[in-house]
């Protein structure tokens, strides 16, 4: 009898072990319909390196004379936009005049931006250059910087640059920049 009870006990133990293994192995959590998120779109630069090159010839400003500041950018799309030139005299009341390609008089006043712009047509991978003729009328250092901005893209899929799911982007901590390029700042002394 002892052998029979032992063999029954072993059989029950083996059957219980098999049942436990089957129950544990088969009991996967029930997955709800999990929506797989689309990957975030790649950031698309609208200008090469998102940079506007800015240079002054000859590297300082001749007081009361016309001076040339050149801005150049390389757009990566066809479209229209504008290029802005920001000039700041280092003191209030600093004045310079832009005589080409637009006519504007910029006077430095406290907390007032001194920016002028010109509308341009950007052509894909063709440099867009503007020669700004400026005349400083006050003997102070000036700083200049430039920005190139797309206002409209002539491109069928241009919506890729704008139609992002901003809530999702914010949640995932991704930063998307507007479609503009900026220059470094150059400081020029009058002589």
PDB file of C-alpha atoms in Angstrom:
ATOM      1  CA  UNK A   1       0.000   0.000   0.000  1.00  0.00           C
ATOM      2  CA  UNK A   2       2.827   2.312   0.792  1.00  0.00           C
ATOM      3  CA  UNK A   3       4.087   1.996  -2.737  1.00  0.00           C
ATOM      4  CA  UNK A   4       0.642   2.571  -4.179  1.00  0.00           C
ATOM      5  CA  UNK A   5       0.013   5.670  -2.088  1.00  0.00           C
ATOM      6  CA  UNK A   6       3.437   6.967  -3.049  1.00  0.00           C
ATOM      7  CA  UNK A   7       2.875   6.362  -6.740  1.00  0.00           C
ATOM      8  CA  UNK A   8      -0.556   8.044  -6.589  1.00  0.00           C
ATOM      9  CA  UNK A   9       0.989  10.975  -4.726  1.00  0.00           C
ATOM     10  CA  UNK A  10       3.754  11.264  -7.374  1.00  0.00           C
ATOM     11  CA  UNK A  11       1.244  11.094 -10.197  1.00  0.00           C
ATOM     12  CA  UNK A  12      -0.892  13.819  -8.589  1.00  0.00           C
ATOM     13  CA  UNK A  13       2.191  15.928  -7.989  1.00  0.00           C
ATOM     14  CA  UNK A  14       3.288  15.505 -11.604  1.00  0.00           C
ATOM     15  CA  UNK A  15      -0.191  16.345 -12.897  1.00  0.00           C
ATOM     16  CA  UNK A  16      -0.395  19.444 -10.654  1.00  0.00           C
ATOM     17  CA  UNK A  17       3.064  20.538 -11.834  1.00  0.00           C
ATOM     18  CA  UNK A  18       2.023  20.151 -15.464  1.00  0.00           C
ATOM     19  CA  UNK A  19      -1.220  22.067 -14.843  1.00  0.00           C
ATOM     20  CA  UNK A  20       0.696  24.880 -13.103  1.00  0.00           C
ATOM     21  CA  UNK A  21       3.200  25.082 -15.939  1.00  0.00           C
ATOM     22  CA  UNK A  22       0.384  25.203 -18.506  1.00  0.00           C
ATOM     23  CA  UNK A  23      -1.524  27.857 -16.526  1.00  0.00           C
ATOM     24  CA  UNK A  24       1.555  30.030 -15.981  1.00  0.00           C
ATOM     25  CA  UNK A  25       2.758  29.563 -19.561  1.00  0.00           C
ATOM     26  CA  UNK A  26      -0.589  30.363 -21.110  1.00  0.00           C
ATOM     27  CA  UNK A  27      -1.564  33.232 -18.865  1.00  0.00           C
ATOM     28  CA  UNK A  28      -0.312  36.236 -20.820  1.00  0.00           C
ATOM     29  CA  UNK A  29      -1.825  39.587 -19.977  1.00  0.00           C
ATOM     30  CA  UNK A  30      -4.633  40.537 -22.297  1.00  0.00           C
ATOM     31  CA  UNK A  31      -3.364  43.360 -24.466  1.00  0.00           C
ATOM     32  CA  UNK A  32      -5.733  46.104 -25.367  1.00  0.00           C
ATOM     33  CA  UNK A  33      -5.585  47.662 -28.794  1.00  0.00           C
ATOM     34  CA  UNK A  34      -2.254  49.422 -28.515  1.00  0.00           C
ATOM     35  CA  UNK A  35      -1.780  52.108 -31.105  1.00  0.00           C
ATOM     36  CA  UNK A  36       1.768  52.187 -32.402  1.00  0.00           C
ATOM     37  CA  UNK A  37       2.852  55.804 -32.733  1.00  0.00           C
ATOM     38  CA  UNK A  38       4.236  56.918 -36.044  1.00  0.00           C
ATOM     39  CA  UNK A  39       7.835  58.085 -35.776  1.00  0.00           C
ATOM     40  CA  UNK A  40       8.220  61.828 -35.521  1.00  0.00           C
ATOM     41  CA  UNK A  41       9.016  63.492 -38.835  1.00  0.00           C
ATOM     42  CA  UNK A  42      12.609  64.441 -39.442  1.00  0.00           C
ATOM     43  CA  UNK A  43      13.459  68.080 -38.927  1.00  0.00           C
ATOM     44  CA  UNK A  44      13.720  69.620 -42.378  1.00  0.00           C
ATOM     45  CA  UNK A  45      16.090  72.542 -42.760  1.00  0.00           C
ATOM     46  CA  UNK A  46      14.798  75.200 -45.103  1.00  0.00           C
ATOM     47  CA  UNK A  47      18.265  76.701 -45.642  1.00  0.00           C
ATOM     48  CA  UNK A  48      21.660  75.055 -45.757  1.00  0.00           C
ATOM     49  CA  UNK A  49      22.899  74.938 -42.149  1.00  0.00           C
ATOM     50  CA  UNK A  50      20.116  77.457 -41.326  1.00  0.00           C
ATOM     51  CA  UNK A  51      22.746  80.200 -41.663  1.00  0.00           C
ATOM     52  CA  UNK A  52      22.873  83.567 -43.424  1.00  0.00           C
ATOM     53  CA  UNK A  53      26.414  84.695 -44.214  1.00  0.00           C
ATOM     54  CA  UNK A  54      26.993  88.370 -43.496  1.00  0.00           C
ATOM     55  CA  UNK A  55      30.110  90.336 -44.407  1.00  0.00           C
ATOM     56  CA  UNK A  56      31.065  93.993 -44.581  1.00  0.00           C
ATOM     57  CA  UNK A  57      33.357  95.582 -47.113  1.00  0.00           C
ATOM     58  CA  UNK A  58      35.944  96.749 -46.180  1.00  0.00           C
ATOM     59  CA  UNK A  59      35.330  95.669 -42.558  1.00  0.00           C
ATOM     60  CA  UNK A  60      34.653  99.060 -40.986  1.00  0.00           C
ATOM     61  CA  UNK A  61      32.200 101.878 -41.712  1.00  0.00           C
ATOM     62  CA  UNK A  62      33.107 105.147 -43.375  1.00  0.00           C
ATOM     63  CA  UNK A  63      31.144 107.846 -41.579  1.00  0.00           C
ATOM     64  CA  UNK A  64      28.876 109.761 -43.975  1.00  0.00           C
ATOM     65  CA  UNK A  65      29.729 107.477 -46.933  1.00  0.00           C
ATOM     66  CA  UNK A  66      27.998 104.490 -48.486  1.00  0.00           C
ATOM     67  CA  UNK A  67      29.194 101.128 -47.202  1.00  0.00           C
ATOM     68  CA  UNK A  68      28.293  97.634 -48.392  1.00  0.00           C
ATOM     69  CA  UNK A  69      27.011  94.821 -46.167  1.00  0.00           C
ATOM     70  CA  UNK A  70      26.373  91.546 -48.030  1.00  0.00           C
ATOM     71  CA  UNK A  71      23.990  88.830 -46.891  1.00  0.00           C
ATOM     72  CA  UNK A  72      23.876  85.415 -48.568  1.00  0.00           C
ATOM     73  CA  UNK A  73      21.851  82.286 -47.846  1.00  0.00           C
ATOM     74  CA  UNK A  74      21.313  78.987 -49.653  1.00  0.00           C
ATOM     75  CA  UNK A  75      17.611  77.989 -49.700  1.00  0.00           C
ATOM     76  CA  UNK A  76      16.743  74.309 -49.992  1.00  0.00           C
ATOM     77  CA  UNK A  77      13.270  74.896 -51.469  1.00  0.00           C
ATOM     78  CA  UNK A  78      11.592  77.131 -54.037  1.00  0.00           C
ATOM     79  CA  UNK A  79       9.422  79.816 -52.509  1.00  0.00           C
ATOM     80  CA  UNK A  80       9.008  83.419 -51.487  1.00  0.00           C
ATOM     81  CA  UNK A  81      10.036  85.116 -48.310  1.00  0.00           C
ATOM     82  CA  UNK A  82      12.082  88.019 -47.073  1.00  0.00           C
ATOM     83  CA  UNK A  83      15.522  88.870 -45.790  1.00  0.00           C
ATOM     84  CA  UNK A  84      15.787  91.155 -42.790  1.00  0.00           C
ATOM     85  CA  UNK A  85      18.748  93.291 -41.838  1.00  0.00           C
ATOM     86  CA  UNK A  86      18.973  94.399 -38.232  1.00  0.00           C
ATOM     87  CA  UNK A  87      21.306  97.280 -37.455  1.00  0.00           C
ATOM     88  CA  UNK A  88      21.947  98.663 -34.011  1.00  0.00           C
ATOM     89  CA  UNK A  89      24.004 101.699 -33.084  1.00  0.00           C
ATOM     90  CA  UNK A  90      25.620 101.243 -29.706  1.00  0.00           C
ATOM     91  CA  UNK A  91      23.981 104.388 -28.287  1.00  0.00           C
ATOM     92  CA  UNK A  92      20.489 105.863 -28.440  1.00  0.00           C
ATOM     93  CA  UNK A  93      20.077 108.296 -31.299  1.00  0.00           C
ATOM     94  CA  UNK A  94      22.553 106.413 -33.510  1.00  0.00           C
ATOM     95  CA  UNK A  95      21.430 106.819 -37.121  1.00  0.00           C
ATOM     96  CA  UNK A  96      22.204 105.026 -40.360  1.00  0.00           C
ATOM     97  CA  UNK A  97      20.476 105.194 -43.721  1.00  0.00           C
ATOM     98  CA  UNK A  98      19.910 102.284 -46.071  1.00  0.00           C
ATOM     99  CA  UNK A  99      19.904 103.491 -49.674  1.00  0.00           C
ATOM    100  CA  UNK A 100      19.730 100.143 -51.503  1.00  0.00           C
ATOM    101  CA  UNK A 101      18.006  97.732 -52.165  1.00  0.00           C
ATOM    102  CA  UNK A 102      15.371  99.541 -50.079  1.00  0.00           C
ATOM    103  CA  UNK A 103      15.361 103.070 -48.714  1.00  0.00           C
ATOM    104  CA  UNK A 104      15.066 103.303 -44.950  1.00  0.00           C
ATOM    105  CA  UNK A 105      16.392 105.452 -42.126  1.00  0.00           C
ATOM    106  CA  UNK A 106      17.035 103.522 -38.947  1.00  0.00           C
ATOM    107  CA  UNK A 107      17.431 105.392 -35.689  1.00  0.00           C
ATOM    108  CA  UNK A 108      18.463 103.559 -32.538  1.00  0.00           C
ATOM    109  CA  UNK A 109      15.940 104.194 -29.783  1.00  0.00           C
ATOM    110  CA  UNK A 110      15.673 102.410 -26.469  1.00  0.00           C
ATOM    111  CA  UNK A 111      13.748  99.088 -26.806  1.00  0.00           C
ATOM    112  CA  UNK A 112      12.809  99.784 -30.448  1.00  0.00           C
ATOM    113  CA  UNK A 113      14.043  97.203 -32.972  1.00  0.00           C
ATOM    114  CA  UNK A 114      15.784  98.699 -35.971  1.00  0.00           C
ATOM    115  CA  UNK A 115      15.038  96.178 -38.681  1.00  0.00           C
ATOM    116  CA  UNK A 116      14.334  96.561 -42.371  1.00  0.00           C
ATOM    117  CA  UNK A 117      13.506  93.831 -44.874  1.00  0.00           C
ATOM    118  CA  UNK A 118      13.208  93.097 -48.561  1.00  0.00           C
ATOM    119  CA  UNK A 119      10.935  90.559 -50.250  1.00  0.00           C
ATOM    120  CA  UNK A 120      12.764  87.881 -52.237  1.00  0.00           C
ATOM    121  CA  UNK A 121      12.088  84.781 -54.316  1.00  0.00           C
ATOM    122  CA  UNK A 122      14.122  81.790 -53.179  1.00  0.00           C
ATOM    123  CA  UNK A 123      15.270  79.223 -55.733  1.00  0.00           C
ATOM    124  CA  UNK A 124      16.201  75.734 -54.586  1.00  0.00           C
ATOM    125  CA  UNK A 125      19.994  75.482 -54.074  1.00  0.00           C
ATOM    126  CA  UNK A 126      20.727  78.858 -55.675  1.00  0.00           C
ATOM    127  CA  UNK A 127      22.387  81.411 -53.378  1.00  0.00           C
ATOM    128  CA  UNK A 128      20.259  84.439 -52.554  1.00  0.00           C
ATOM    129  CA  UNK A 129      22.488  87.479 -52.037  1.00  0.00           C
ATOM    130  CA  UNK A 130      21.574  91.018 -51.093  1.00  0.00           C
ATOM    131  CA  UNK A 131      23.964  93.983 -51.177  1.00  0.00           C
ATOM    132  CA  UNK A 132      22.837  96.512 -48.561  1.00  0.00           C
ATOM    133  CA  UNK A 133      24.193 100.028 -49.094  1.00  0.00           C
ATOM    134  CA  UNK A 134      24.269 101.801 -45.751  1.00  0.00           C
ATOM    135  CA  UNK A 135      25.498 105.191 -44.630  1.00  0.00           C
ATOM    136  CA  UNK A 136      26.230 105.733 -40.924  1.00  0.00           C
ATOM    137  CA  UNK A 137      25.454 109.286 -39.812  1.00  0.00           C
ATOM    138  CA  UNK A 138      26.691 109.029 -36.232  1.00  0.00           C
ATOM    139  CA  UNK A 139      30.192 108.167 -35.070  1.00  0.00           C
ATOM    140  CA  UNK A 140      29.439 105.097 -32.969  1.00  0.00           C
ATOM    141  CA  UNK A 141      30.042 101.359 -33.364  1.00  0.00           C
ATOM    142  CA  UNK A 142      27.218  99.504 -35.139  1.00  0.00           C
ATOM    143  CA  UNK A 143      26.228  95.843 -35.063  1.00  0.00           C
ATOM    144  CA  UNK A 144      24.461  94.074 -37.907  1.00  0.00           C
ATOM    145  CA  UNK A 145      22.775  90.693 -38.275  1.00  0.00           C
ATOM    146  CA  UNK A 146      20.443  89.161 -40.844  1.00  0.00           C
ATOM    147  CA  UNK A 147      17.577  86.691 -41.021  1.00  0.00           C
ATOM    148  CA  UNK A 148      16.189  84.842 -44.051  1.00  0.00           C
ATOM    149  CA  UNK A 149      12.572  83.689 -43.770  1.00  0.00           C
ATOM    150  CA  UNK A 150      10.315  81.559 -45.972  1.00  0.00           C
ATOM    151  CA  UNK A 151       6.798  83.014 -46.082  1.00  0.00           C
ATOM    152  CA  UNK A 152       5.528  80.493 -48.638  1.00  0.00           C
ATOM    153  CA  UNK A 153       6.973  77.362 -50.208  1.00  0.00           C
ATOM    154  CA  UNK A 154       6.338  76.346 -53.820  1.00  0.00           C
ATOM    155  CA  UNK A 155       6.325  72.677 -53.017  1.00  0.00           C
ATOM    156  CA  UNK A 156       3.592  70.082 -53.087  1.00  0.00           C
ATOM    157  CA  UNK A 157       4.657  68.424 -49.837  1.00  0.00           C
ATOM    158  CA  UNK A 158       5.600  71.621 -48.034  1.00  0.00           C
ATOM    159  CA  UNK A 159       3.001  70.759 -45.405  1.00  0.00           C
ATOM    160  CA  UNK A 160       5.603  68.381 -43.963  1.00  0.00           C
ATOM    161  CA  UNK A 161       7.368  71.452 -42.637  1.00  0.00           C
ATOM    162  CA  UNK A 162       4.337  72.770 -40.814  1.00  0.00           C
ATOM    163  CA  UNK A 163       1.754  70.051 -40.060  1.00  0.00           C
ATOM    164  CA  UNK A 164       3.274  68.495 -36.974  1.00  0.00           C
ATOM    165  CA  UNK A 165       1.293  67.094 -34.069  1.00  0.00           C
ATOM    166  CA  UNK A 166       2.467  69.798 -31.675  1.00  0.00           C
ATOM    167  CA  UNK A 167       0.896  68.149 -28.585  1.00  0.00           C
ATOM    168  CA  UNK A 168       2.844  64.975 -29.240  1.00  0.00           C
ATOM    169  CA  UNK A 169       6.010  66.887 -30.038  1.00  0.00           C
ATOM    170  CA  UNK A 170       5.699  68.762 -26.736  1.00  0.00           C
ATOM    171  CA  UNK A 171       5.079  65.534 -24.810  1.00  0.00           C
ATOM    172  CA  UNK A 172       8.153  63.915 -26.339  1.00  0.00           C
ATOM    173  CA  UNK A 173      10.318  66.981 -25.774  1.00  0.00           C
ATOM    174  CA  UNK A 174      11.197  67.515 -29.434  1.00  0.00           C
ATOM    175  CA  UNK A 175      11.869  71.072 -30.563  1.00  0.00           C
ATOM    176  CA  UNK A 176      11.080  72.173 -34.107  1.00  0.00           C
ATOM    177  CA  UNK A 177      12.394  75.470 -35.364  1.00  0.00           C
ATOM    178  CA  UNK A 178      10.480  77.802 -37.682  1.00  0.00           C
ATOM    179  CA  UNK A 179      11.651  77.893 -41.305  1.00  0.00           C
ATOM    180  CA  UNK A 180      14.226  80.667 -40.980  1.00  0.00           C
ATOM    181  CA  UNK A 181      17.993  81.094 -41.022  1.00  0.00           C
ATOM    182  CA  UNK A 182      20.015  83.603 -39.035  1.00  0.00           C
ATOM    183  CA  UNK A 183      23.474  85.107 -39.284  1.00  0.00           C
ATOM    184  CA  UNK A 184      26.119  85.803 -36.733  1.00  0.00           C
ATOM    185  CA  UNK A 185      26.421  89.431 -35.574  1.00  0.00           C
ATOM    186  CA  UNK A 186      29.153  91.643 -36.916  1.00  0.00           C
ATOM    187  CA  UNK A 187      30.285  94.755 -35.051  1.00  0.00           C
ATOM    188  CA  UNK A 188      31.706  97.564 -37.169  1.00  0.00           C
ATOM    189  CA  UNK A 189      33.496 100.705 -36.040  1.00  0.00           C
ATOM    190  CA  UNK A 190      33.005 104.001 -37.876  1.00  0.00           C
ATOM    191  CA  UNK A 191      36.047 105.883 -39.065  1.00  0.00           C
TER     192      UNK A 191
END
